[in-house]
mmCIF file of C-alpha atoms and ligand atoms in Angstrom:
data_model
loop_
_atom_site.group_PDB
_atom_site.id
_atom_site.type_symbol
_atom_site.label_atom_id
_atom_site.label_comp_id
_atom_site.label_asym_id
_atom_site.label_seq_id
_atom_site.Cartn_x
_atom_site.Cartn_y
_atom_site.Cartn_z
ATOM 1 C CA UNK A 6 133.091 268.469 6.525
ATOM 2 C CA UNK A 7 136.229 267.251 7.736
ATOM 3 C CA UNK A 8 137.428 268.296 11.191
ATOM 4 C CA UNK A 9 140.744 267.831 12.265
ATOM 5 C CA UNK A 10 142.149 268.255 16.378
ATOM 6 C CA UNK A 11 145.324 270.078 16.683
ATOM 7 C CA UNK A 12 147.490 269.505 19.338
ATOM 8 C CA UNK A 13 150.588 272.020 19.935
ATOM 9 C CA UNK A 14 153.902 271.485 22.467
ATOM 10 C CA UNK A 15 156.869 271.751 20.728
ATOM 11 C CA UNK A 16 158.480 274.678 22.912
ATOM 12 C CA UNK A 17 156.707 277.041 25.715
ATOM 13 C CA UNK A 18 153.221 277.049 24.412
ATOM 14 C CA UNK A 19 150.755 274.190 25.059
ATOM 15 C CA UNK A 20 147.668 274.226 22.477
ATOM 16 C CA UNK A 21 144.201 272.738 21.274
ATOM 17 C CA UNK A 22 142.023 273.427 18.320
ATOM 18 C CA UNK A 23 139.803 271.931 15.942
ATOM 19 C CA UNK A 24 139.850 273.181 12.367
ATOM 20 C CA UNK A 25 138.074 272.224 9.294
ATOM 21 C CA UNK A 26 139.132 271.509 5.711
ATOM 22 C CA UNK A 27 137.092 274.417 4.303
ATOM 23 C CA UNK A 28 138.719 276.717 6.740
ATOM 24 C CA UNK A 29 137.529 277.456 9.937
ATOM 25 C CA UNK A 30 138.462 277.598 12.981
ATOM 26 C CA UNK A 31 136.077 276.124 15.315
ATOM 27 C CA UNK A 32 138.050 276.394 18.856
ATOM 28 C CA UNK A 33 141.401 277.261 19.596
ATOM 29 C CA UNK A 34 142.877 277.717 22.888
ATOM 30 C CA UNK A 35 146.620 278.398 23.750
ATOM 31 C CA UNK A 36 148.156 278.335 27.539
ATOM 32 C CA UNK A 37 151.642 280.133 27.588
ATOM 33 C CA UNK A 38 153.867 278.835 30.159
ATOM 34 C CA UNK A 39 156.199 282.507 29.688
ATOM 35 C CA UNK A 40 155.608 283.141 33.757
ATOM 36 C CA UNK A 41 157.078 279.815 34.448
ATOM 37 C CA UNK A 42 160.427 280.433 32.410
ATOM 38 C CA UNK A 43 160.676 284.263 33.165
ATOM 39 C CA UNK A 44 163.148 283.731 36.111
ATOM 40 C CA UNK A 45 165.386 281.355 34.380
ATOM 41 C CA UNK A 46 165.850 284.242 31.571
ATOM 42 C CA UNK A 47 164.856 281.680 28.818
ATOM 43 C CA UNK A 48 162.931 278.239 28.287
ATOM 44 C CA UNK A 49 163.578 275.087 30.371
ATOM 45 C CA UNK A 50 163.314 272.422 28.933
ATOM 46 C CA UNK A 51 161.954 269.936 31.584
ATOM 47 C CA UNK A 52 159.394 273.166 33.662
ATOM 48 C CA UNK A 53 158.140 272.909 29.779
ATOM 49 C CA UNK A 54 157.385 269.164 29.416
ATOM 50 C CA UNK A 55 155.878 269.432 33.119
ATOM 51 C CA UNK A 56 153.716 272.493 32.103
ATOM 52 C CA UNK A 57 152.391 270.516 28.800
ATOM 53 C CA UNK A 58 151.560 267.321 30.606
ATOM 54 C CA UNK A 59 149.369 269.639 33.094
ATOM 55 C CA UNK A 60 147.965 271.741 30.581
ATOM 56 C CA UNK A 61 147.359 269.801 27.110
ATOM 57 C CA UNK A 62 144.490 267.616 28.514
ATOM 58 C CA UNK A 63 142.293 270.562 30.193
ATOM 59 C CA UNK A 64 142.446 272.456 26.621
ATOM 60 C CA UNK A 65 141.659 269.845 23.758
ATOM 61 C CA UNK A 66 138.461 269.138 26.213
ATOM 62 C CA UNK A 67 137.551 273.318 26.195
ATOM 63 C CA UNK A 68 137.663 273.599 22.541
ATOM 64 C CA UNK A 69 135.572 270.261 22.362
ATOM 65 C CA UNK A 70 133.544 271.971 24.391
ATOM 66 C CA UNK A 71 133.527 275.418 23.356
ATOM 67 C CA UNK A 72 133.046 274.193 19.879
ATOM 68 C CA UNK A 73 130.096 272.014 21.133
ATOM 69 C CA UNK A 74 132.068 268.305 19.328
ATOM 70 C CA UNK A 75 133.527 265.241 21.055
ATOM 71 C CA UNK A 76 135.926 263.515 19.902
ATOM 72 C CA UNK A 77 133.725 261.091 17.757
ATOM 73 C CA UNK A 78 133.065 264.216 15.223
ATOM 74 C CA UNK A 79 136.995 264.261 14.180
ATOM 75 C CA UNK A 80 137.900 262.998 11.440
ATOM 76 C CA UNK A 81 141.886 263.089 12.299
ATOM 77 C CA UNK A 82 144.384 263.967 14.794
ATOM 78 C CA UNK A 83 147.310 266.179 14.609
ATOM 79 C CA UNK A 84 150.252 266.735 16.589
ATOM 80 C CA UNK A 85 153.213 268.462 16.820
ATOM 81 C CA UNK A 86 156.121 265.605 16.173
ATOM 82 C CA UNK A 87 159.076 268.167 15.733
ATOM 83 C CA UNK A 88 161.171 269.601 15.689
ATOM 84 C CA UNK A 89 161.472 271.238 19.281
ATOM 85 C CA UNK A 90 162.060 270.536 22.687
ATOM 86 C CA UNK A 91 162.302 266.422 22.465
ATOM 87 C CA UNK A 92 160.421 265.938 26.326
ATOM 88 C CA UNK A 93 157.624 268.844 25.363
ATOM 89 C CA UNK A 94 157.326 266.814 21.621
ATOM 90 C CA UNK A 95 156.596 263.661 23.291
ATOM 91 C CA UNK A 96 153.968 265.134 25.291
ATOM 92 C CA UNK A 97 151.861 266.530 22.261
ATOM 93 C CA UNK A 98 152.552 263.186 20.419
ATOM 94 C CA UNK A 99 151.370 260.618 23.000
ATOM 95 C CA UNK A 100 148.717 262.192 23.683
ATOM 96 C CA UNK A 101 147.857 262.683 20.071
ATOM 97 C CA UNK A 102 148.405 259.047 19.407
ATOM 98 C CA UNK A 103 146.063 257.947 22.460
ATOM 99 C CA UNK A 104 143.094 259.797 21.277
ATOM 100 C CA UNK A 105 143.938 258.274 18.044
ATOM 101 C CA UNK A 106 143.922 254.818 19.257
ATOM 102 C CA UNK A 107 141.004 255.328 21.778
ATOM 103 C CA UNK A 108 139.021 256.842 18.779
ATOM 104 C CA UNK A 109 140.090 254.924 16.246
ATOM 105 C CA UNK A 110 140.476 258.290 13.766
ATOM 106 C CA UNK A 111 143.904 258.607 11.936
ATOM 107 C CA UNK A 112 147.102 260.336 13.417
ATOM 108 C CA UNK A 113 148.891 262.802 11.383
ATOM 109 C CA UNK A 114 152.378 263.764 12.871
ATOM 110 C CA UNK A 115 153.012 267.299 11.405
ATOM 111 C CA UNK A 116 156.164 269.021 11.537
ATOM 112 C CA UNK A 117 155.724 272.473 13.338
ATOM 113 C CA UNK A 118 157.717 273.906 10.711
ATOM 114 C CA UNK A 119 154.816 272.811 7.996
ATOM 115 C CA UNK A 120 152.916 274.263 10.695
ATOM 116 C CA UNK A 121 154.308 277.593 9.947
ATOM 117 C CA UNK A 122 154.710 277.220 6.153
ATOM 118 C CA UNK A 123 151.433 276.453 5.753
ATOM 119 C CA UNK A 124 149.506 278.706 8.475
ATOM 120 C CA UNK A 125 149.065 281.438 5.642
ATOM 121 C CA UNK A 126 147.108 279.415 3.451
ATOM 122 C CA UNK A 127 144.240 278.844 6.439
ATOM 123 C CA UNK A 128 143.689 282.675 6.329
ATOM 124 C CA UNK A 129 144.116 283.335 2.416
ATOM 125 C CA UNK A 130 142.384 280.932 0.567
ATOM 126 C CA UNK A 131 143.933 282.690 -2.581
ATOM 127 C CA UNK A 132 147.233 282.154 -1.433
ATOM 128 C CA UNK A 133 148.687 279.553 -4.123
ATOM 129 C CA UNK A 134 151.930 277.671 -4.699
ATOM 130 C CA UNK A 135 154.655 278.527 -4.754
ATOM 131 C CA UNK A 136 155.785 281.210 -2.375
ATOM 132 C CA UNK A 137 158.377 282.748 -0.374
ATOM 133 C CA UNK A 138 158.544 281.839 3.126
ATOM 134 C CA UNK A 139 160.372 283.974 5.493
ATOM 135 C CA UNK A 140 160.369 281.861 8.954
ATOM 136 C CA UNK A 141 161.350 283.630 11.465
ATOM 137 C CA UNK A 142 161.154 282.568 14.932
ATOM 138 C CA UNK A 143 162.988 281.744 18.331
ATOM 139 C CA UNK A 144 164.197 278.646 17.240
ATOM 140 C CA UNK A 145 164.374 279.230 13.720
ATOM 141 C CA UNK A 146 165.508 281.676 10.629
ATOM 142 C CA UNK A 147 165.179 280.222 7.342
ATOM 143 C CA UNK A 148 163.650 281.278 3.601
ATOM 144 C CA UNK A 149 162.057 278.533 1.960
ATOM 145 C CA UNK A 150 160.137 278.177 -1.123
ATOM 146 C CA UNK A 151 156.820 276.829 -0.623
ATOM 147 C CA UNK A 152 155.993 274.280 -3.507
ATOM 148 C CA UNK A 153 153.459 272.314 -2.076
ATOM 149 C CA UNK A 154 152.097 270.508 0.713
ATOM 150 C CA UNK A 155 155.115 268.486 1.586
ATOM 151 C CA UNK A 156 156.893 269.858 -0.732
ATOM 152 C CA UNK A 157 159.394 272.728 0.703
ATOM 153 C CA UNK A 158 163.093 274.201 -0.843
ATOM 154 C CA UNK A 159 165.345 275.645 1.872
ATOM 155 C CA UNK A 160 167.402 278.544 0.345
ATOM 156 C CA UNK A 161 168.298 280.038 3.362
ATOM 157 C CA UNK A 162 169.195 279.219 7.179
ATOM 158 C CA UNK A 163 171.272 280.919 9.857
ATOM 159 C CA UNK A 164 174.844 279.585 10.339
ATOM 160 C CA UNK A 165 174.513 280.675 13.777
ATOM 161 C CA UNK A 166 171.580 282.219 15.973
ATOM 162 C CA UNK A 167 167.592 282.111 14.918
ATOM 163 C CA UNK A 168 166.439 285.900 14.528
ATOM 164 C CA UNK A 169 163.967 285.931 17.606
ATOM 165 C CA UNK A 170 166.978 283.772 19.767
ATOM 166 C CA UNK A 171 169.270 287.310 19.021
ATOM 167 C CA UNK A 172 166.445 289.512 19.920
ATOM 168 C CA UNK A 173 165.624 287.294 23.453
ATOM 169 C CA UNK A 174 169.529 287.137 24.100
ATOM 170 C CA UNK A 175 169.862 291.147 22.936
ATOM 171 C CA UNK A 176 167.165 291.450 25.909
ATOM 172 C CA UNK A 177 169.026 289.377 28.632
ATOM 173 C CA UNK A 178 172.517 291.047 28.102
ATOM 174 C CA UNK A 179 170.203 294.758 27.795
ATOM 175 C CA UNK A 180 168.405 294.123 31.073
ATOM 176 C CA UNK A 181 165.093 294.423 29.635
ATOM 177 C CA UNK A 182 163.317 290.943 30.345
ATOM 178 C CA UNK A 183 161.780 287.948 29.146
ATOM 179 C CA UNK A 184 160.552 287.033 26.490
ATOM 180 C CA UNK A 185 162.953 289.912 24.615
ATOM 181 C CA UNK A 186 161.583 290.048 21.544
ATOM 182 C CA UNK A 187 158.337 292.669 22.653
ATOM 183 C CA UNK A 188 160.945 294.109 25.226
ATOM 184 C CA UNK A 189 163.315 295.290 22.649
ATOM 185 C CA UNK A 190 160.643 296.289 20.064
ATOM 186 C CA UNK A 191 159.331 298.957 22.898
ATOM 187 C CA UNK A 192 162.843 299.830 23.886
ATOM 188 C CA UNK A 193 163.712 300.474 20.630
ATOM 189 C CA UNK A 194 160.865 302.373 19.853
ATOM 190 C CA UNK A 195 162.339 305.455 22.106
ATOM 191 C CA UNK A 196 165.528 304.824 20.714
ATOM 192 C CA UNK A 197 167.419 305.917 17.662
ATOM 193 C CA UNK A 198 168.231 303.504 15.288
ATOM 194 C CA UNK A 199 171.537 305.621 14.016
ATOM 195 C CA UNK A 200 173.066 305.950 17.165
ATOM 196 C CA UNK A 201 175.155 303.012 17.518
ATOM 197 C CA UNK A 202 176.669 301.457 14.967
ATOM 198 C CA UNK A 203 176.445 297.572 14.685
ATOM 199 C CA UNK A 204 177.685 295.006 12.248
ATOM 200 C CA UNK A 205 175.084 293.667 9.468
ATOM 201 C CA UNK A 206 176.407 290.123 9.461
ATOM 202 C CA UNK A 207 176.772 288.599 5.763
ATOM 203 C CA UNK A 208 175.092 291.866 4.494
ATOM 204 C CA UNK A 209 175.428 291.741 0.775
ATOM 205 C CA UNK A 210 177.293 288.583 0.569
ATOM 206 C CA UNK A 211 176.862 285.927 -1.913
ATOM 207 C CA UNK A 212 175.822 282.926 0.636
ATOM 208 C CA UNK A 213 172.272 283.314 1.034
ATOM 209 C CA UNK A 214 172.563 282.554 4.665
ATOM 210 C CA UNK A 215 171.739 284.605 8.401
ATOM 211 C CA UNK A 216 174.292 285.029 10.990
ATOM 212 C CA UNK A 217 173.194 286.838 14.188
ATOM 213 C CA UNK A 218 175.756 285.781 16.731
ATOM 214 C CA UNK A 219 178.388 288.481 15.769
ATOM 215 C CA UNK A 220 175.434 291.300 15.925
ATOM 216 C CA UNK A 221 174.747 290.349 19.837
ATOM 217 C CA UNK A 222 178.567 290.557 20.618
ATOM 218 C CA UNK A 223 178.645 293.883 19.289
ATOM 219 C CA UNK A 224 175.570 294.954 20.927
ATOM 220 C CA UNK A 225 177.263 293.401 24.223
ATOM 221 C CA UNK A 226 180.314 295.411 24.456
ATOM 222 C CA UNK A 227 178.138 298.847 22.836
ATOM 223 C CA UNK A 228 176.588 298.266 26.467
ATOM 224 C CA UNK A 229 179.403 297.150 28.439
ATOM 225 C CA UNK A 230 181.165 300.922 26.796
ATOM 226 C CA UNK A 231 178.443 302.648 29.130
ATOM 227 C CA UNK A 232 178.469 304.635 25.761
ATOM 228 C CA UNK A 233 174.795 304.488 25.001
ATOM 229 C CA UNK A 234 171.610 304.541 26.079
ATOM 230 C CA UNK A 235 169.842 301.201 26.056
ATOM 231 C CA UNK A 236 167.067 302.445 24.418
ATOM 232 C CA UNK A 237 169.419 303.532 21.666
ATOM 233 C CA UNK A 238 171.258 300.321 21.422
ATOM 234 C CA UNK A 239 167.523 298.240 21.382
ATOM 235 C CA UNK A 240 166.684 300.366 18.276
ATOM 236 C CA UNK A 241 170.198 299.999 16.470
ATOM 237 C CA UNK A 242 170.125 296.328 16.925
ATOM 238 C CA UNK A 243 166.285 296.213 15.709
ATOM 239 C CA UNK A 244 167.475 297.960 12.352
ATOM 240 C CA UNK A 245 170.834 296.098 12.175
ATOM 241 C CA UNK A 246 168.610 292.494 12.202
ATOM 242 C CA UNK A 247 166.287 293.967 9.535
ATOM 243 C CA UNK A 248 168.846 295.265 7.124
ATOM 244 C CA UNK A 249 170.063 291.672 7.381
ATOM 245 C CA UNK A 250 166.236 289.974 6.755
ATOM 246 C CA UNK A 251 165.684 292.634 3.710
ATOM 247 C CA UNK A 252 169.045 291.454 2.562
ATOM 248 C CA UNK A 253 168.980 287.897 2.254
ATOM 249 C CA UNK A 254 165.070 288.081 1.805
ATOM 250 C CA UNK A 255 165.840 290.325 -1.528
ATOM 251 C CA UNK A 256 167.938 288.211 -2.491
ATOM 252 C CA UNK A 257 165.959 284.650 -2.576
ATOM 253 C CA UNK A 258 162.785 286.555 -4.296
ATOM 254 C CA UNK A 259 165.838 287.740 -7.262
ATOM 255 C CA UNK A 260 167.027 283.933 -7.361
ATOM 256 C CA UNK A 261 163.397 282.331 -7.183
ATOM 257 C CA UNK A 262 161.245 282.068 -9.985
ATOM 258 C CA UNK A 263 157.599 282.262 -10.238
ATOM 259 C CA UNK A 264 156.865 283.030 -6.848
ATOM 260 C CA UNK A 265 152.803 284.025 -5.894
ATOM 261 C CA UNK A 266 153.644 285.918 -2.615
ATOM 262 C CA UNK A 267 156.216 286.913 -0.086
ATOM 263 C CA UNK A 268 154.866 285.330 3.090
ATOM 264 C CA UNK A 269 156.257 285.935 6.899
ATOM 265 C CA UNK A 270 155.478 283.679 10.240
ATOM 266 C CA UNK A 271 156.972 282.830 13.089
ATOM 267 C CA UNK A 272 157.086 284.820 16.521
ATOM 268 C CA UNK A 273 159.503 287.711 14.956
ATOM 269 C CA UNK A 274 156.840 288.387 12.438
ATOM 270 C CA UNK A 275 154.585 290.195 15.400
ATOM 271 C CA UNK A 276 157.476 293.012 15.325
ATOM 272 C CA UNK A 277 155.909 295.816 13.272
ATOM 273 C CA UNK A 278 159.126 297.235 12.242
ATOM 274 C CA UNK A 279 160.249 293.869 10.844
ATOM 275 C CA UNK A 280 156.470 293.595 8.622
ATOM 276 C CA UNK A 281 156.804 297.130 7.501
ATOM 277 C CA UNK A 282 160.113 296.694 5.839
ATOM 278 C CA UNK A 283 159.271 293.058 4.743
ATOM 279 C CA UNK A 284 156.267 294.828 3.110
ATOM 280 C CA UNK A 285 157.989 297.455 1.650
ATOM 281 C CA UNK A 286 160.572 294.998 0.170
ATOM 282 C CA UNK A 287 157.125 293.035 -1.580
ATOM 283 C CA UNK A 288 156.302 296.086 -3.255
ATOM 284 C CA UNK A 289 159.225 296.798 -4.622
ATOM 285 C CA UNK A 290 159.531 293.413 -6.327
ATOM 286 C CA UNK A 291 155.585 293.604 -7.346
ATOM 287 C CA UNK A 292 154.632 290.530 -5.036
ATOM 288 C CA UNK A 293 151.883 290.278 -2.959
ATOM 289 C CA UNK A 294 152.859 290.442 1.009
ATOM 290 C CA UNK A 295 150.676 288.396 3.402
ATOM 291 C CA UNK A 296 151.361 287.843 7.187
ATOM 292 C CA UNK A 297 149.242 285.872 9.530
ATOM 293 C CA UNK A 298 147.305 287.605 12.281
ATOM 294 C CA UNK A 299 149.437 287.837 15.124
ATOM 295 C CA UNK A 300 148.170 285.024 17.256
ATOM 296 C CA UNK A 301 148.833 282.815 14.104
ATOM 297 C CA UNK A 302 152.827 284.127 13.641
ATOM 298 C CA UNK A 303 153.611 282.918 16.901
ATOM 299 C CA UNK A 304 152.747 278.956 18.288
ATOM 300 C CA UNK A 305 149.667 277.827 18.005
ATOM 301 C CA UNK A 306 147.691 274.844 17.447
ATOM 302 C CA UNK A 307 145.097 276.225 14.564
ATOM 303 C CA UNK A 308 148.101 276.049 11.898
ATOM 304 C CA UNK A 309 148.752 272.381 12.970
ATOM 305 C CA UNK A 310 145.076 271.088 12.717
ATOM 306 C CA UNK A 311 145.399 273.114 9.043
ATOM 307 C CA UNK A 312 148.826 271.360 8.094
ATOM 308 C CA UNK A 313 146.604 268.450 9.544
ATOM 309 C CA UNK A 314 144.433 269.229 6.953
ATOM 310 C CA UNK A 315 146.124 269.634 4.107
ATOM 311 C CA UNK A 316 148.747 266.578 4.834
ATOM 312 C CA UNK A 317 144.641 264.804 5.313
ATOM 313 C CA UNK A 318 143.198 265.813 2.427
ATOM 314 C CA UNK A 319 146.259 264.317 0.460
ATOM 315 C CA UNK A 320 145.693 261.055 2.527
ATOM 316 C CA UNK A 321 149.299 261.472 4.244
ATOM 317 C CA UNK A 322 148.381 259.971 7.517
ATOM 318 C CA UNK A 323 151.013 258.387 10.058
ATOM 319 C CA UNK A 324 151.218 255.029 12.212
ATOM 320 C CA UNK A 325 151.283 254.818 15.516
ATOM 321 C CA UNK A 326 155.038 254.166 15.645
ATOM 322 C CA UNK A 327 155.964 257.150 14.401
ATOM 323 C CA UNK A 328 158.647 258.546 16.447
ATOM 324 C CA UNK A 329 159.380 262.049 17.949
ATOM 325 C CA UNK A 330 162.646 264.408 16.142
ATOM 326 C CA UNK A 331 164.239 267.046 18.097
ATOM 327 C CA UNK A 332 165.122 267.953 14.867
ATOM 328 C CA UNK A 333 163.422 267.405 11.602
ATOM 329 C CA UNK A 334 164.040 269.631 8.389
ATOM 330 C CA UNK A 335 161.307 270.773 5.773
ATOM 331 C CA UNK A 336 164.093 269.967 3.202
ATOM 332 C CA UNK A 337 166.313 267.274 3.904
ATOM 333 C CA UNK A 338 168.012 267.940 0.878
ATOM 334 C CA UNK A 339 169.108 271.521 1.270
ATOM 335 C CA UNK A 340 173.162 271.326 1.920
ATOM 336 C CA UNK A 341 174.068 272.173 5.085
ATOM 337 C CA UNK A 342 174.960 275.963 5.293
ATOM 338 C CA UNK A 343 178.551 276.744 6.383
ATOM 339 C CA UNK A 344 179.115 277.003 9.998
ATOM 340 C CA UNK A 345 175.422 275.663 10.694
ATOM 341 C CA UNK A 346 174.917 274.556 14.152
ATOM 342 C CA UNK A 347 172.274 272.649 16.327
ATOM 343 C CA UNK A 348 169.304 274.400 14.292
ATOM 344 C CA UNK A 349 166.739 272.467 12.394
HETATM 345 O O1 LIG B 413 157.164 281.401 16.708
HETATM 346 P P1 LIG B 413 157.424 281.631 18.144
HETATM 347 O O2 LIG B 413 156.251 281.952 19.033
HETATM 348 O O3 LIG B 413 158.101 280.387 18.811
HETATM 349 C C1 LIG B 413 159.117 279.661 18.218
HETATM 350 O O4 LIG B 413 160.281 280.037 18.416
HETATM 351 O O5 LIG B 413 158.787 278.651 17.510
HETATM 352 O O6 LIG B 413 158.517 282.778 18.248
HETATM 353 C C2 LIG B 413 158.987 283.280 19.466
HETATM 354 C C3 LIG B 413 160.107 284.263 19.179
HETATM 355 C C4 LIG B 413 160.849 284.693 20.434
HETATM 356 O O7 LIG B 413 162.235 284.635 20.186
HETATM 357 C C5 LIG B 413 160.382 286.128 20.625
HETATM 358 O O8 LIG B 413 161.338 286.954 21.270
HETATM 359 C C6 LIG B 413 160.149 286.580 19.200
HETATM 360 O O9 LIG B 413 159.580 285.449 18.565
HETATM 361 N N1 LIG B 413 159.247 287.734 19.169
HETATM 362 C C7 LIG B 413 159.605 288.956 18.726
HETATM 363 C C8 LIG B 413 158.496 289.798 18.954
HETATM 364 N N2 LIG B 413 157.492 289.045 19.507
HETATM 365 C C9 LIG B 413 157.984 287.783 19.624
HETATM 366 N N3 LIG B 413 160.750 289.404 18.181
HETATM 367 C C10 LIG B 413 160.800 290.702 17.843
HETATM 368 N N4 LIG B 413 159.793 291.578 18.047
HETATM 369 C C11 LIG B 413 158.620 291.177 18.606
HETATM 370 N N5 LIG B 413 157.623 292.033 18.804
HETATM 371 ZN ZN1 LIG B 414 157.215 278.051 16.055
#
């Protein structure tokens, strides 16, 4: 049975784990570097690459050892190669390409977006081509259509902030912590979500697109008005971002033929506001709704190893000299959306 080693440091989660074509997971083990960032209000970029270097080596030898393998039994080597934080990328990389060399077993540099995209088929063998991906993370807010392994159509990105970045920042400027996406989902959850009213960005336009940035102004001067209650504003701003999600998500299953399921990942995905509407929205267009177990939604190294496998299993493997991308899109072909800035 093919075994593949996933390695995972594209932001402020270092992880290890070995998973196998016919879908299992044989070790997976995760260090989060959140108390490191948490006075900085957000992720450094250099205290990340640090962390990684210190912590990727201890965890691809537990799950080698918790899953009783060395690094003989592989059969390939994944790694994160973007897009994310370039220094944290390297780290993941070069050590992915050492083992390769030192083992002789091929690299395959994955794109942690794949990751994503692809995490939903470890847990659902049923889960066939194509399908509607709603990604929606710190760093990232896009639909795409899932055609294949390699194969991915962008119909939606955010001209401005990622979903989870508007929920962290909504945190900062509220006072409630880092990271700000669980913050605000329990703030909100002793708020009222009628209470203030915010802008729904794009809602019911034609561009199939996500703007956030205009949302977390608003929600910055509701607070600065001393008006209302933060736990009021958390929950109005909570709504505010799904109405948007529902809308634009609605609209790419109308535009999309022939999709299989309506699939969510990515670090937003563990809010259970966000899931319930998402899975109300399924229903209503008679489509299947699967989300990843938590730990899965949010960074991890499991759903590289699988986009290891599949990429594997297709014989897509990579040469040494491939090179790390700060920024690498699943569709390089998608136009870029109007106003888009530094995202992926
Ligand atoms: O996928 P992820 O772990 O990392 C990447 O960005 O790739 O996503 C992290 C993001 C953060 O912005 C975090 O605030 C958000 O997901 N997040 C949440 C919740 N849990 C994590 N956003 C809203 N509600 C949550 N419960
Ligand atoms: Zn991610």
């Amino acid at each position: 049975m093919t075994i593949i080693l996933g390695l995972e440091s594209s932001c402020d989660e270092t992880a290890a784990a070995l998973v196998t074509a016919d879908r299992r997971i044989l070790a997976h083990k995760l260090a989060t570097q959140e108390a490191e960032h948490r006075p900085y209000g957000g992720v450094v970029p250099e205290i990340a690459a640090r962390a990684h270097v210190e912590m990727l080596t201890p965890l691809i030898k537990a799950v080698f050892d918790e899953a009783g393998l060395a690094l003989a039994d592989v059969d390939a080597i994944a790694a994160t190669a973007g897009p994310g934080l370039i220094g944290g990328v390297m780290v993941g990389l070069v050590t992915g390409k050492a083992l390769s060399l030192a083992s002789g077993k091929p690299l395959v540099a994955v794109n942690h977006l794949e990751g994503h995209a692809l995490s939903p088929r470890l847990v659902d063998p049923s889960l066939e081509f194509p399908y509607l991906l709603l990604l929606v993370s710190g760093g990232h807010c896009q639909l795409l259509r899932v055609e294949g392994v390699g194969r991915y159509r962008r119909l939606a990105t955010t001209i401005d902030d990622a979903a989870g970045e508007a929920f962290d920042k909504t945190a900062k400027l509220l006072g409630l912590g880092f990271p700000g996406g669980p913050a605000v989902e329990r703030a909100a959850a002793l708020g009222d979500a009628m209470a203030v009213p915010l802008p729904r960005p794009l809602l019911g336009a034609n561009d199939p697109h996500f703007s956030f940035a205009g949302l977390k102004s608003a929600v910055l001067r509701a607070h600065q008005s001393g008006q209302w209650q933060v736990e009021d504003i958390a929950a109005s701003f909570q709504q505010a971002v799904i109405d948007c999600l529902i809308d634009r998500t609605g609209k790419a299953i109308a535009s999309s033929a022939g999709l299989t399921a309506l699939v969510v990942a990515g670090g937003v995905a563990a809010n259970q506001s966000v899931r319930t509407a998402l899975e109300a929205l399924a229903i209503d267009h008679g489509l299947p709704f699967v989300v990843p177990p938590l730990w899965l939604c949010t960074d991890n190294a499991a759903m590289i190893g699988w986009a290891g496998a599949e990429r594997f299993a297709e014989g897509l493997t990579d040469g040494l000299d491939f090179v790390a991308r700060p920024r690498w899109p699943l569709d390089p072909g998608a136009e870029k959306a109007r106003g888009a800035g530094v995202k992926a």
